[in-house]
PDB file of C-alpha atoms in Angstrom:
ATOM      1  CA  MET A   1      69.016 -49.203-169.587  1.00  0.00           C
ATOM      2  CA  THR A   2      65.657 -47.462-169.659  1.00  0.00           C
ATOM      3  CA  THR A   3      62.394 -48.855-170.915  1.00  0.00           C
ATOM      4  CA  CYS A   4      60.238 -45.766-170.430  1.00  0.00           C
ATOM      5  CA  ASN A   5      58.923 -45.857-173.981  1.00  0.00           C
ATOM      6  CA  ARG A   6      57.795 -49.486-173.914  1.00  0.00           C
ATOM      7  CA  ALA A   7      54.594 -48.727-172.024  1.00  0.00           C
ATOM      8  CA  LYS A   8      53.537 -45.921-174.326  1.00  0.00           C
ATOM      9  CA  ARG A   9      53.481 -48.130-177.442  1.00  0.00           C
ATOM     10  CA  ALA A  10      49.827 -49.016-176.915  1.00  0.00           C
ATOM     11  CA  SER A  11      48.814 -45.419-176.249  1.00  0.00           C
ATOM     12  CA  ASP A  12      48.484 -42.384-178.461  1.00  0.00           C
ATOM     13  CA  GLU A  13      49.445 -40.108-175.585  1.00  0.00           C
ATOM     14  CA  PRO A  14      53.106 -40.190-174.472  1.00  0.00           C
ATOM     15  CA  ASP A  15      53.777 -40.105-170.756  1.00  0.00           C
ATOM     16  CA  PHE A  16      55.999 -37.116-169.970  1.00  0.00           C
ATOM     17  CA  ARG A  17      56.095 -37.683-166.207  1.00  0.00           C
ATOM     18  CA  LYS A  18      59.568 -39.200-166.146  1.00  0.00           C
ATOM     19  CA  GLN A  19      61.909 -36.633-164.650  1.00  0.00           C
ATOM     20  CA  ASN A  20      65.565 -35.717-164.991  1.00  0.00           C
ATOM     21  CA  LYS A  21      65.984 -36.416-168.668  1.00  0.00           C
ATOM     22  CA  LEU A  22      66.580 -34.453-171.815  1.00  0.00           C
ATOM     23  CA  VAL A  23      63.365 -33.940-173.771  1.00  0.00           C
ATOM     24  CA  ARG A  24      62.529 -32.674-177.239  1.00  0.00           C
ATOM     25  CA  ASP A  25      62.177 -28.903-177.597  1.00  0.00           C
ATOM     26  CA  LYS A  26      58.361 -28.838-177.744  1.00  0.00           C
ATOM     27  CA  ILE A  27      57.739 -31.170-174.793  1.00  0.00           C
ATOM     28  CA  PRO A  28      57.516 -28.373-172.158  1.00  0.00           C
ATOM     29  CA  ALA A  29      54.728 -26.703-174.190  1.00  0.00           C
ATOM     30  CA  ILE A  30      52.942 -30.053-174.537  1.00  0.00           C
ATOM     31  CA  ILE A  31      53.149 -30.573-170.772  1.00  0.00           C
ATOM     32  CA  LYS A  32      51.673 -27.087-170.245  1.00  0.00           C
ATOM     33  CA  THR A  33      48.687 -27.995-172.445  1.00  0.00           C
ATOM     34  CA  GLU A  34      48.032 -30.809-169.961  1.00  0.00           C
ATOM     35  CA  GLY A  35      47.600 -28.149-167.251  1.00  0.00           C
ATOM     36  CA  ARG A  36      50.923 -28.935-165.594  1.00  0.00           C
ATOM     37  CA  THR A  37      53.929 -26.672-164.973  1.00  0.00           C
ATOM     38  CA  PRO A  38      57.164 -28.324-166.079  1.00  0.00           C
ATOM     39  CA  LYS A  39      60.420 -27.570-164.286  1.00  0.00           C
ATOM     40  CA  ILE A  40      62.927 -27.012-167.068  1.00  0.00           C
ATOM     41  CA  LYS A  41      66.667 -26.464-166.731  1.00  0.00           C
ATOM     42  CA  GLN A  42      68.453 -25.132-169.809  1.00  0.00           C
ATOM     43  CA  LEU A  43      71.626 -27.165-170.425  1.00  0.00           C
ATOM     44  CA  LYS A  44      74.665 -25.849-172.250  1.00  0.00           C
ATOM     45  CA  GLY A  45      78.226 -26.915-172.930  1.00  0.00           C
ATOM     46  CA  ARG A  46      79.470 -30.110-171.324  1.00  0.00           C
ATOM     47  CA  ALA A  47      76.215 -30.644-169.408  1.00  0.00           C
ATOM     48  CA  LEU A  48      74.251 -30.632-172.672  1.00  0.00           C
ATOM     49  CA  THR A  49      76.744 -32.922-174.400  1.00  0.00           C
ATOM     50  CA  SER A  50      76.573 -35.362-171.496  1.00  0.00           C
ATOM     51  CA  ALA A  51      72.760 -35.305-171.526  1.00  0.00           C
ATOM     52  CA  LEU A  52      72.779 -35.917-175.291  1.00  0.00           C
ATOM     53  CA  TYR A  53      75.047 -38.939-174.861  1.00  0.00           C
ATOM     54  CA  ASN A  54      72.673 -40.267-172.194  1.00  0.00           C
ATOM     55  CA  LYS A  55      69.705 -39.639-174.483  1.00  0.00           C
ATOM     56  CA  LEU A  56      71.425 -41.473-177.330  1.00  0.00           C
ATOM     57  CA  THR A  57      71.941 -44.463-175.025  1.00  0.00           C
ATOM     58  CA  GLU A  58      68.271 -44.283-173.967  1.00  0.00           C
ATOM     59  CA  GLU A  59      67.065 -44.136-177.567  1.00  0.00           C
ATOM     60  CA  HIS A  60      69.334 -47.047-178.504  1.00  0.00           C
ATOM     61  CA  ALA A  61      67.815 -49.123-175.712  1.00  0.00           C
ATOM     62  CA  ASN A  62      64.350 -48.145-176.962  1.00  0.00           C
ATOM     63  CA  LEU A  63      65.318 -49.246-180.476  1.00  0.00           C
ATOM     64  CA  LEU A  64      66.462 -52.635-179.201  1.00  0.00           C
ATOM     65  CA  ALA A  65      63.209 -53.026-177.255  1.00  0.00           C
ATOM     66  CA  ALA A  66      60.969 -52.014-180.177  1.00  0.00           C
ATOM     67  CA  THR A  67      58.874 -54.872-181.492  1.00  0.00           C
ATOM     68  CA  ASP A  68      57.562 -53.628-184.840  1.00  0.00           C
ATOM     69  CA  THR A  69      58.875 -51.766-187.863  1.00  0.00           C
ATOM     70  CA  THR A  70      56.996 -48.531-187.158  1.00  0.00           C
ATOM     71  CA  SER A  71      58.352 -48.354-183.606  1.00  0.00           C
ATOM     72  CA  ARG A  72      61.871 -49.162-184.784  1.00  0.00           C
ATOM     73  CA  LEU A  73      61.745 -46.395-187.383  1.00  0.00           C
ATOM     74  CA  GLU A  74      60.457 -43.927-184.775  1.00  0.00           C
ATOM     75  CA  GLU A  75      63.347 -44.840-182.470  1.00  0.00           C
ATOM     76  CA  LEU A  76      65.828 -44.494-185.339  1.00  0.00           C
ATOM     77  CA  ALA A  77      64.363 -41.037-186.031  1.00  0.00           C
ATOM     78  CA  ASP A  78      64.858 -40.157-182.355  1.00  0.00           C
ATOM     79  CA  MET A  79      68.475 -41.326-182.539  1.00  0.00           C
ATOM     80  CA  VAL A  80      69.091 -39.218-185.657  1.00  0.00           C
ATOM     81  CA  GLU A  81      67.630 -36.170-183.891  1.00  0.00           C
ATOM     82  CA  VAL A  82      69.990 -36.706-180.943  1.00  0.00           C
ATOM     83  CA  ILE A  83      72.955 -37.207-183.297  1.00  0.00           C
ATOM     84  CA  LEU A  84      72.125 -33.970-185.109  1.00  0.00           C
ATOM     85  CA  ALA A  85      71.960 -32.153-181.764  1.00  0.00           C
ATOM     86  CA  LEU A  86      75.350 -33.614-180.816  1.00  0.00           C
ATOM     87  CA  ALA A  87      76.808 -32.443-184.128  1.00  0.00           C
ATOM     88  CA  SER A  88      75.404 -28.987-183.436  1.00  0.00           C
ATOM     89  CA  SER A  89      77.031 -29.001-180.000  1.00  0.00           C
ATOM     90  CA  TYR A  90      80.345 -29.571-181.819  1.00  0.00           C
ATOM     91  CA  GLY A  91      79.637 -26.595-184.084  1.00  0.00           C
ATOM     92  CA  THR A  92      78.523 -28.614-187.125  1.00  0.00           C
ATOM     93  CA  SER A  93      75.269 -28.079-189.018  1.00  0.00           C
ATOM     94  CA  ASP A  94      72.903 -30.844-190.112  1.00  0.00           C
ATOM     95  CA  GLU A  95      74.014 -30.250-193.698  1.00  0.00           C
ATOM     96  CA  GLU A  96      77.719 -30.456-192.820  1.00  0.00           C
ATOM     97  CA  LEU A  97      77.188 -33.711-190.944  1.00  0.00           C
ATOM     98  CA  MET A  98      75.195 -35.233-193.802  1.00  0.00           C
ATOM     99  CA  ASN A  99      77.897 -34.119-196.266  1.00  0.00           C
ATOM    100  CA  LEU A 100      80.432 -35.952-194.094  1.00  0.00           C
ATOM    101  CA  VAL A 101      78.192 -39.042-194.145  1.00  0.00           C
ATOM    102  CA  ARG A 102      78.016 -38.885-197.950  1.00  0.00           C
ATOM    103  CA  THR A 103      81.778 -38.337-198.276  1.00  0.00           C
ATOM    104  CA  LYS A 104      82.569 -41.301-196.032  1.00  0.00           C
ATOM    105  CA  ARG A 105      80.048 -43.450-197.911  1.00  0.00           C
ATOM    106  CA  GLU A 106      81.659 -42.535-201.245  1.00  0.00           C
ATOM    107  CA  LYS A 107      85.191 -43.282-199.984  1.00  0.00           C
ATOM    108  CA  ARG A 108      84.574 -46.334-197.792  1.00  0.00           C
ATOM    109  CA  GLY A 109      81.006 -47.419-198.473  1.00  0.00           C
ATOM    110  CA  GLY A 110      78.087 -47.770-196.103  1.00  0.00           C
ATOM    111  CA  PHE A 111      76.921 -50.718-194.033  1.00  0.00           C
ATOM    112  CA  SER A 112      73.939 -51.910-196.086  1.00  0.00           C
ATOM    113  CA  ALA A 113      75.784 -54.878-197.663  1.00  0.00           C
ATOM    114  CA  GLY A 114      76.158 -56.486-194.241  1.00  0.00           C
ATOM    115  CA  GLN A 115      79.799 -57.435-194.684  1.00  0.00           C
ATOM    116  CA  PHE A 116      81.280 -58.699-191.424  1.00  0.00           C
ATOM    117  CA  TYR A 117      85.090 -58.760-191.266  1.00  0.00           C
ATOM    118  CA  ALA A 118      86.322 -61.796-189.343  1.00  0.00           C
ATOM    119  CA  GLY A 119      90.054 -61.299-189.915  1.00  0.00           C
ATOM    120  CA  ASP A 120      92.477 -62.438-192.596  1.00  0.00           C
ATOM    121  CA  GLU A 121      93.012 -65.979-193.810  1.00  0.00           C
TER     122      GLU A 121
END
């Protein structure tokens, strides 16, 4: 489990020095504005899918570690971005994935009611 984002909560400037991780598309340009030269490897196929799964795990850990609503919502947004990228890696657009979400919600409901199934009586 990673806690790299915990330290940056009190700062306006994210720390992009952690290496060997998938980053958002604009992060290399942001690093360049800091006068640094990022080493970037373009991932595709199974390597990208694997990195996305790792990123989803990282973002989930960050969500669990978040201590306020704003931070939690930011981490949820990060998780959604990773999920959309995973869907794209499977050949599905954002719109197609969201249509699937809506279809499943219509047929089986969502999770907002908080109903926990504990078996049959």
